[in-house]
Tab-separated table of C-alpha atoms in Angstrom:
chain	number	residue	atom	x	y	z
A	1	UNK	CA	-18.821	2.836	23.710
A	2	UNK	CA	-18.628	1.029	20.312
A	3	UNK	CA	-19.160	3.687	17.366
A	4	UNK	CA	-19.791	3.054	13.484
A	5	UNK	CA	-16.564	3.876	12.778
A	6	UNK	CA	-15.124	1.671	14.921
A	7	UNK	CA	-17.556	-1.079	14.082
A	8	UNK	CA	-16.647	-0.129	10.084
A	9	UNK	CA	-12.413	-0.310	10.923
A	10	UNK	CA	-13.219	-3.604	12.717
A	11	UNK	CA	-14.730	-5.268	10.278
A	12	UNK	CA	-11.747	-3.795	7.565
A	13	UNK	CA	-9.407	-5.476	9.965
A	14	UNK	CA	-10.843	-8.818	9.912
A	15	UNK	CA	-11.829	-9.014	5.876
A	16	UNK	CA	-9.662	-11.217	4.255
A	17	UNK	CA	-7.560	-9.920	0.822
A	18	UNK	CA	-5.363	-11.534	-1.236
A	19	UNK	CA	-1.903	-11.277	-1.706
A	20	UNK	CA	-1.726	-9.388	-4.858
A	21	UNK	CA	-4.067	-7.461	-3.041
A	22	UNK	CA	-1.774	-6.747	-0.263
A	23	UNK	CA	1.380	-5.589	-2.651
A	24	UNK	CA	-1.578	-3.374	-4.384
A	25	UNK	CA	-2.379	-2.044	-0.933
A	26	UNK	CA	1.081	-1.627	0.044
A	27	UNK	CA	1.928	0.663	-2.989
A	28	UNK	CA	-1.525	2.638	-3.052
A	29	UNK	CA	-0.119	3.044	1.078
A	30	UNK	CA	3.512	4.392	0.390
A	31	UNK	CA	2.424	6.711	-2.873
A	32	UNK	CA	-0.265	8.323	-0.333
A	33	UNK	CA	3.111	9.267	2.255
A	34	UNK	CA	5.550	10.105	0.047
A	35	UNK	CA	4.936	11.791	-3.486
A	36	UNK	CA	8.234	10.612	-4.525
A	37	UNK	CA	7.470	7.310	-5.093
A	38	UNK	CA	6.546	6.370	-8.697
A	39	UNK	CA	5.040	3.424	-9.991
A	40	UNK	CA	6.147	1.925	-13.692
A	41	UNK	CA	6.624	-0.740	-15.981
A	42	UNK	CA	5.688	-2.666	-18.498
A	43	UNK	CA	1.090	-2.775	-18.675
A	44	UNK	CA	1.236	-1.013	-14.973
A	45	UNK	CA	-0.630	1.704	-15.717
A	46	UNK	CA	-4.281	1.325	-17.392
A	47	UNK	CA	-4.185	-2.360	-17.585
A	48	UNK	CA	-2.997	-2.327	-13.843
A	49	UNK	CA	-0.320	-5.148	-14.323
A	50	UNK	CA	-1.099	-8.676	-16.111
A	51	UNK	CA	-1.920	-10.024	-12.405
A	52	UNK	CA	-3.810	-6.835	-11.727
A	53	UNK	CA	-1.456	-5.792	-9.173
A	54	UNK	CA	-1.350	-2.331	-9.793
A	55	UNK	CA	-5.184	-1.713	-10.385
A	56	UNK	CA	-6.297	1.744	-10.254
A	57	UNK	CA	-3.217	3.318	-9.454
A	58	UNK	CA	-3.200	5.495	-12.651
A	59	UNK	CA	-6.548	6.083	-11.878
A	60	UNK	CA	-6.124	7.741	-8.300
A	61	UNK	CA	-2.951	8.947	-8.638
A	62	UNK	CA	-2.583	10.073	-12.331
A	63	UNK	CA	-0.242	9.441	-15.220
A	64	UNK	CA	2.950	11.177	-13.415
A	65	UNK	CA	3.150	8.662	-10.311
A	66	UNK	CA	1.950	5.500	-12.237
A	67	UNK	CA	2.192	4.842	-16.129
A	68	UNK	CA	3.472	2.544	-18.367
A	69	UNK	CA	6.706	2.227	-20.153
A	70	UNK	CA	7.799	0.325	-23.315
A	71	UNK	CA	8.577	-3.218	-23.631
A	72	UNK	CA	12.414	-2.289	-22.474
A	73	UNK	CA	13.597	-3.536	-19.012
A	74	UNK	CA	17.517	-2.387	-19.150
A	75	UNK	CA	15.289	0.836	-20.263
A	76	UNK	CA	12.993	0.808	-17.277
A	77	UNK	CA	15.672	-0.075	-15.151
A	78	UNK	CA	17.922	2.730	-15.914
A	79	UNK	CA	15.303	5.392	-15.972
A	80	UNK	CA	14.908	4.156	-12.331
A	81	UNK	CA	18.492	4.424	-11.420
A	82	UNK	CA	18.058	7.882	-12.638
A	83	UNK	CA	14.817	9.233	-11.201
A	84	UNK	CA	16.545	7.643	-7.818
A	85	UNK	CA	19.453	9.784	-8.274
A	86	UNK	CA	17.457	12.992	-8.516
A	87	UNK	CA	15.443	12.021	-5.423
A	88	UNK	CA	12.486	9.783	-6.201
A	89	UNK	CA	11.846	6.540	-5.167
A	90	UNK	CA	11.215	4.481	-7.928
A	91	UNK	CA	9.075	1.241	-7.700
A	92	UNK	CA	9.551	-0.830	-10.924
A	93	UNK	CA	7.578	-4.084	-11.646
A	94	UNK	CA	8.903	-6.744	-14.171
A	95	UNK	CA	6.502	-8.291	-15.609
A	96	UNK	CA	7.421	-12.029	-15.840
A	97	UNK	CA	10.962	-13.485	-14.119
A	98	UNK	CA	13.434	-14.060	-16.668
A	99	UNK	CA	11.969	-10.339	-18.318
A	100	UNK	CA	14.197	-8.939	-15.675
A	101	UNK	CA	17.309	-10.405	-17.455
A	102	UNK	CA	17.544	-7.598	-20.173
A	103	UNK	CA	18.090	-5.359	-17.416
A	104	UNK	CA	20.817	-7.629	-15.153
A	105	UNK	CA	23.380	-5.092	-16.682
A	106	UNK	CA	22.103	-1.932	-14.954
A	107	UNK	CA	21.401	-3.925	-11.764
A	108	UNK	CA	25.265	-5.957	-11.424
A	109	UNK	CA	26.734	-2.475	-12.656
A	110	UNK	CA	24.847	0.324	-11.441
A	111	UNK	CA	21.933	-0.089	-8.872
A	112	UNK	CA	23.846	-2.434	-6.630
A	113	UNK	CA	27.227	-0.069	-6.481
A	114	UNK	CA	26.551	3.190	-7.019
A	115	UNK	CA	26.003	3.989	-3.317
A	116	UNK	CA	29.224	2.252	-2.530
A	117	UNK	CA	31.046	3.880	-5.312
A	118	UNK	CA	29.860	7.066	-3.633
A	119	UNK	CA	31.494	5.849	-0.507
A	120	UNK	CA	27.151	6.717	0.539
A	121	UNK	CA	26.404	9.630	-0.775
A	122	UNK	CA	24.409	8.797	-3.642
A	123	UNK	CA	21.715	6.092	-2.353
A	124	UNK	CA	19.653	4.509	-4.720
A	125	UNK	CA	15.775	3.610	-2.760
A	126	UNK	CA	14.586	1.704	-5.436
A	127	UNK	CA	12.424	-1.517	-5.790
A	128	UNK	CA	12.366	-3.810	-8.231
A	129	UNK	CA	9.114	-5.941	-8.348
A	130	UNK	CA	9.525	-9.698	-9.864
A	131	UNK	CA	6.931	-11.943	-9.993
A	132	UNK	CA	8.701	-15.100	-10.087
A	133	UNK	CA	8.414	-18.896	-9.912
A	134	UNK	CA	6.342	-21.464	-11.161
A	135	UNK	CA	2.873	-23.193	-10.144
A	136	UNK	CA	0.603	-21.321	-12.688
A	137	UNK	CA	1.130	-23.432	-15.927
A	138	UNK	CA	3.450	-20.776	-17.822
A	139	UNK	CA	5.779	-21.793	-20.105
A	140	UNK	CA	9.802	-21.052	-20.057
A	141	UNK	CA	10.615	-17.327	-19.505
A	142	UNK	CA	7.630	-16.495	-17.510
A	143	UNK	CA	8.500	-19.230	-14.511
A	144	UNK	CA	11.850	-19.191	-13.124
A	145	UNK	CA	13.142	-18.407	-9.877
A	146	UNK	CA	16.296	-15.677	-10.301
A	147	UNK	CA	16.121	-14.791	-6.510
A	148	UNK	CA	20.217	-16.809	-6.779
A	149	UNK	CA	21.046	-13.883	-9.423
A	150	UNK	CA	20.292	-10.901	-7.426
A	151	UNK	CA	21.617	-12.596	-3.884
A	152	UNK	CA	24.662	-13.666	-5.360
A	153	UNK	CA	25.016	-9.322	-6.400
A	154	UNK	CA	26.784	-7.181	-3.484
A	155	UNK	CA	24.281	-3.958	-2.252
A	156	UNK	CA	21.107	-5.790	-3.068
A	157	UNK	CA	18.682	-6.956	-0.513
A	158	UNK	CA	16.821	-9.745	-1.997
A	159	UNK	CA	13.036	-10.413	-0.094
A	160	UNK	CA	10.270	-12.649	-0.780
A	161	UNK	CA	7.157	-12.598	1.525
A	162	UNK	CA	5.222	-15.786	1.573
A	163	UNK	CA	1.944	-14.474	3.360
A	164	UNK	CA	-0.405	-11.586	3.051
A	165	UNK	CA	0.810	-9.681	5.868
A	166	UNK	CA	4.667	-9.951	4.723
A	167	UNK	CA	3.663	-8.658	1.311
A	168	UNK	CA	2.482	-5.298	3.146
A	169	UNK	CA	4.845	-4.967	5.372
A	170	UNK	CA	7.979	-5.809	4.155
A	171	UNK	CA	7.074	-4.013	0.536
A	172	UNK	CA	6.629	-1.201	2.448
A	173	UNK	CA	9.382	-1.684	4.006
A	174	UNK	CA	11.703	-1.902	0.592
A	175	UNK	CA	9.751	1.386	-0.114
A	176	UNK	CA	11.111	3.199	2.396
A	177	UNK	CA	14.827	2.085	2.538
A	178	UNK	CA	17.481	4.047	0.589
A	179	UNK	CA	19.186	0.723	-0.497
A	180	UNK	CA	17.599	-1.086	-3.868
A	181	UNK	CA	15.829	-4.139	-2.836
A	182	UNK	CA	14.897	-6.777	-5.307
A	183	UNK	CA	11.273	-7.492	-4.012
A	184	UNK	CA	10.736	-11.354	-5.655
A	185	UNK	CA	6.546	-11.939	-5.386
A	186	UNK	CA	5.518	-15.682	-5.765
A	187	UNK	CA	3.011	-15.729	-8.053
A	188	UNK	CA	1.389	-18.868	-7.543
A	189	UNK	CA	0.051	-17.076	-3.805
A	190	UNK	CA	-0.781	-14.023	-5.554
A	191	UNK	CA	-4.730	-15.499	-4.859
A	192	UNK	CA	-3.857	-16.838	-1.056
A	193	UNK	CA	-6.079	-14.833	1.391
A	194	UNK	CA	-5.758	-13.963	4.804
A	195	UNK	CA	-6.366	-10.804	6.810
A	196	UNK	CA	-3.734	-8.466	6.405
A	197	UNK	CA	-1.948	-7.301	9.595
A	198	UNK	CA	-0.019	-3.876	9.017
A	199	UNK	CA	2.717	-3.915	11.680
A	200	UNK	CA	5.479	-6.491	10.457
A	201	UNK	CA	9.190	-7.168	10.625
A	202	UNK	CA	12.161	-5.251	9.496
A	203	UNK	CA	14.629	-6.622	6.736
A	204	UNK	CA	16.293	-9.083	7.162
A	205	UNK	CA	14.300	-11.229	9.692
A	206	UNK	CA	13.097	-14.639	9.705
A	207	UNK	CA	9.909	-16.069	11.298
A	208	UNK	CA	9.332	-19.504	12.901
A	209	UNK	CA	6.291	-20.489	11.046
A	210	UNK	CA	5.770	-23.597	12.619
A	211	UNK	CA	7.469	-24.820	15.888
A	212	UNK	CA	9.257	-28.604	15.491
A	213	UNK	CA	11.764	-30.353	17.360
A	214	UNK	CA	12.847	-33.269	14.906
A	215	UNK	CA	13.770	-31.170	12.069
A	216	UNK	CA	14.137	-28.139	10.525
A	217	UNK	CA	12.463	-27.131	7.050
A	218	UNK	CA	14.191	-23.940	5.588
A	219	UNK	CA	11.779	-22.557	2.789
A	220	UNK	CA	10.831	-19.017	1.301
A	221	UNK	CA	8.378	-17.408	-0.862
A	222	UNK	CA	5.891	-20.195	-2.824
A	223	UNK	CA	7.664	-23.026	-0.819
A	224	UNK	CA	6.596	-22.224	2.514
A	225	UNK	CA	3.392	-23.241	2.089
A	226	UNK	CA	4.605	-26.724	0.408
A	227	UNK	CA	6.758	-26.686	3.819
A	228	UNK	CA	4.176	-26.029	6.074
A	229	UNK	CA	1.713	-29.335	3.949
A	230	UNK	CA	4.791	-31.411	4.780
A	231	UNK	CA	5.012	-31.087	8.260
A	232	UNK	CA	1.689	-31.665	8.388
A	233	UNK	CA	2.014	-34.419	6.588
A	234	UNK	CA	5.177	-35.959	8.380
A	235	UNK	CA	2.639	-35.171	11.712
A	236	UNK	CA	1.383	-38.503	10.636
A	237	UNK	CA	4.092	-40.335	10.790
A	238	UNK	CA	6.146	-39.614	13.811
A	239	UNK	CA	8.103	-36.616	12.710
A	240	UNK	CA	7.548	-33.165	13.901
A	241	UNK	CA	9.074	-30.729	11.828
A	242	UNK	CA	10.036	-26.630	12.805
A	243	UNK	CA	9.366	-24.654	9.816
A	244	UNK	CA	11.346	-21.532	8.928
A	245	UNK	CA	10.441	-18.930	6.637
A	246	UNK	CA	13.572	-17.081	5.549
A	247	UNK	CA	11.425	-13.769	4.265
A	248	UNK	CA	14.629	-12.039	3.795
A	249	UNK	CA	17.445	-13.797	1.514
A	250	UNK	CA	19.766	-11.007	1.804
A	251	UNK	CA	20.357	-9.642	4.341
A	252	UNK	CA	20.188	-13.432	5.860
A	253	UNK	CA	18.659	-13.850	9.251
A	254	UNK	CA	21.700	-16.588	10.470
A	255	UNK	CA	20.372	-15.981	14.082
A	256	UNK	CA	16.826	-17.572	13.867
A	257	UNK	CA	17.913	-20.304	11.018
A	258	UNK	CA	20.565	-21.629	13.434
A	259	UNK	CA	18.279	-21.321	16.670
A	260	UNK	CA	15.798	-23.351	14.883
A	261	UNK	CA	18.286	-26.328	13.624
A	262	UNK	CA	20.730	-26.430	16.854
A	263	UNK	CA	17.405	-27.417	18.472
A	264	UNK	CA	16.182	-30.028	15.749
A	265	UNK	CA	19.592	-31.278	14.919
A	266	UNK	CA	18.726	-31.251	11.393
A	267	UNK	CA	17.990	-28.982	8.513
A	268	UNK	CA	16.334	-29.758	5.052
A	269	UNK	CA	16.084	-26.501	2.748
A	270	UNK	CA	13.643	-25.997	-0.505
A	271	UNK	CA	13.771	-23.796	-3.095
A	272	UNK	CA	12.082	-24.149	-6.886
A	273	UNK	CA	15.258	-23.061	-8.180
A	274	UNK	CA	17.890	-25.483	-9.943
A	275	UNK	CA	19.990	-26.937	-6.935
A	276	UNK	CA	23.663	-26.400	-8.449
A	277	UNK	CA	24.903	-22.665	-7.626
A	278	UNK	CA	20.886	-22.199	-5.940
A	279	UNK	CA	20.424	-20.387	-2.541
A	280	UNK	CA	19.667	-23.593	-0.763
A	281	UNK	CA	23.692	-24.093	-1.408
A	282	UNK	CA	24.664	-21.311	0.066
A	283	UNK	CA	22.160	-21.455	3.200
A	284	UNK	CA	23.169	-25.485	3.790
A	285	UNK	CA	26.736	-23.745	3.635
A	286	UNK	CA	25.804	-21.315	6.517
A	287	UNK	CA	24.551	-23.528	8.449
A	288	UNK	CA	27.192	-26.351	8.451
A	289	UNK	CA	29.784	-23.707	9.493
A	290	UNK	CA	27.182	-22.399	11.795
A	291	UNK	CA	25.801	-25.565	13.480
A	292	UNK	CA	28.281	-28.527	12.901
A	293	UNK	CA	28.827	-29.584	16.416
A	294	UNK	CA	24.265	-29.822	16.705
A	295	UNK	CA	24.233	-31.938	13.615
A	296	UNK	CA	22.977	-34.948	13.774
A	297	UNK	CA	22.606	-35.188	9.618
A	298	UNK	CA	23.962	-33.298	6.482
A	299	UNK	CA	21.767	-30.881	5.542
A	300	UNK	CA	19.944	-31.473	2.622
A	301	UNK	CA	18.308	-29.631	0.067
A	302	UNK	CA	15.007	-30.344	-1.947
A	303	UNK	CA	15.087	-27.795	-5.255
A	304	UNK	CA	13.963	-27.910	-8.509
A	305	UNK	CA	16.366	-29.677	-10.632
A	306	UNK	CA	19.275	-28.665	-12.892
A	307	UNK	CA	16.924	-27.917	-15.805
A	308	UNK	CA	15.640	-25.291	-17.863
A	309	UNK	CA	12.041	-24.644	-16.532
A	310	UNK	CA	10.041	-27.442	-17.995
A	311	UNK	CA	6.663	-27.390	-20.144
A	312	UNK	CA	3.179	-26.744	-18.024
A	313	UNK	CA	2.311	-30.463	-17.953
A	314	UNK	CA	5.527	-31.501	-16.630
A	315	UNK	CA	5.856	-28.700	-13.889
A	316	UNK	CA	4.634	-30.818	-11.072
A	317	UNK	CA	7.552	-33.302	-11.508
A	318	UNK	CA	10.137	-30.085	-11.403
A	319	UNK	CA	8.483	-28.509	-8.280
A	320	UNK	CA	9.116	-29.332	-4.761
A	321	UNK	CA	6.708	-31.369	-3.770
A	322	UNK	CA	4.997	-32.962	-0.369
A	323	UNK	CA	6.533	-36.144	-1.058
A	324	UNK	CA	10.167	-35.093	-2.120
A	325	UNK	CA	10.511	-33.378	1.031
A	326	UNK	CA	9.061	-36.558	3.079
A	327	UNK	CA	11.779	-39.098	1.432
A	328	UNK	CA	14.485	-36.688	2.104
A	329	UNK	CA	13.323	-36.185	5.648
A	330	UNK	CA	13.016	-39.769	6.349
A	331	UNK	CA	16.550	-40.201	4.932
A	332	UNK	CA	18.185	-38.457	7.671
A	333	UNK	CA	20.046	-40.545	9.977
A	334	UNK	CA	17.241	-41.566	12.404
A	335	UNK	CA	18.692	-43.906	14.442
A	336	UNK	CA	15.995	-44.595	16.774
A	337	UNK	CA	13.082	-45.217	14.182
């Protein structure tokens, strides 16, 4: 027998929310279990973030679990560090990208090595919230992609979620692990919608987004989506493209990425970050050791290029685009078309 209730969760579970949305959801979620997580940063509080993602938690949970701090990241950053070493789980939002860069210092030094330097007895669970990337029209500073920064940074997990669903789950996820994870949030999906599903992966685990057999596209956060319109788009002509969406940077899922391309042959990776030193670098690395003898084709990378972020107008030129990632597919040694 159906009930109200029942017909009242059902229709929760099938209402679409956005991603922002989701991350809200997830925090409102973890400060209801645990009363030692704490929510801060710069405009969190009243304001509830400059992309509203933190609406109405000052309200509900007061001033102590959500609140603002000055404009001061290697300020909020520290006070983190040491609110995690007394016990509390910290959950720190910077507000644009390349804000997070005045605090680098107590991330390299501290956050990322003080459980090793420990030898583990001094975890530090906390979370460091970056929206990042570009696709909104912001100007320089407020649209880079860092994500190589913090992977390239021993005892940091770096994740990005790409859908609704990830958002929840995996920030809930960073919550509740006593290792610091940098939690990158593309804010160019921050207004996707889809109906959020609460169960989701651990760390560290990829998903096949889109199953393929010619190639492989290897994308994350706000480029999954740009992979996904591709192999859509290569549908058309001839080409059907796997699409894998890394989630987790670090730790790197090496068993589904090399599953998916020893099956293709071939692997094409995109990233809005600069190419030279990016992540795609270091993934086309893992897979060449990984899958040499399946290769039918270098792998290749589509990025943003070797730039400073460039003015709003000009963005679409710098971004990854539909067509980039066609002419580099098409480039790859097809010797029967």
């Amino acid at each position: 027998m159906t009930t109200t209730l029942d017909t009242a969760a059902q229709r929760v579970r099938n209402t679409e929310i956005s991603l922002a949305q989701a991350v809200n959801r997830a925090l409102r979620d973890a400060m209801t279990a645990d009363d030692k997580v704490v929510v801060f940063g710069e405009d969190v509080g009243v304001l509830g973030g400059v992309f509203r993602v933190t609406d109405g938690l000052t309200r509900d949970f007061g001033e102590q679990r959500c609140f603002d701090s000055p404009l001061a990241e290697a300020g909020i950053m520290g006070t983190a560090i040491g609110m995690a070493m007394y016990g509390f789980r910290p959950v720190v939002e910077m507000q644009f990208d390349a804000f997070a860069y005045p605090a680098f210092e107590q991330i390299a030094s501290h956050l990322a090595k003080m459980r090793n330097r420990t030898r583990g007895t001094l975890p530090l669970p906390v979370v460091v919230r970056v929206p990042y990337g570009g696709g909104i029209g912001g100007v320089e500073h407020h649209s880079d992609s860092s994500e190589g920064y913090f992977a390239a940074t021993p005892g940091l997990h770096v994740v990005t979620p790409a859908t609704v669903s990830d958002a929840y789950t995996l920030l809930r996820a960073a919550i509740e692990s006593d290792d610091p994870v940098i939690f990158m949030e593309p804010k160019r999906l921050y207004w996707s919608k889809d109906v959020l599903e609460t169960s989701g992966p651990a760390i560290g685990t990829a998903a096949v987004r889109r199953q393929g057999t010619d190639a492989t596209l290897i994308a994350y956060g706000p480029t999954v989506s740009t992979a996904l319109e591709a192999a859509d788009a290569a549908a058309a002509e001839g080409f059907d493209l796997e699409v894998v969406d890394l989630r987790s940077i670090v730790p790197f899922d090496d068993e589904t990425v090399c599953e998916s391309v020893r099956k293709t042959g071939r692997a094409v990776v995109i990233h809005e970050a600069a190419g030279f030193g990016g992540t795609g670098a270091e993934i086309a690395a893992r897979v060449s050791e990984r899958c040499f003898h399946w290769l039918e084709a270098p792998v290749r990378r589509v990025t943003g290029f070797d730039i400073p972020y460039p003015p709003p107008k000009l963005e679409r030129h710098h971004l990854p685009s539909v067509d980039r990632i066609l002419d580099v597919v098409a480039s790859l040694q097809w010797e029967d078309r």
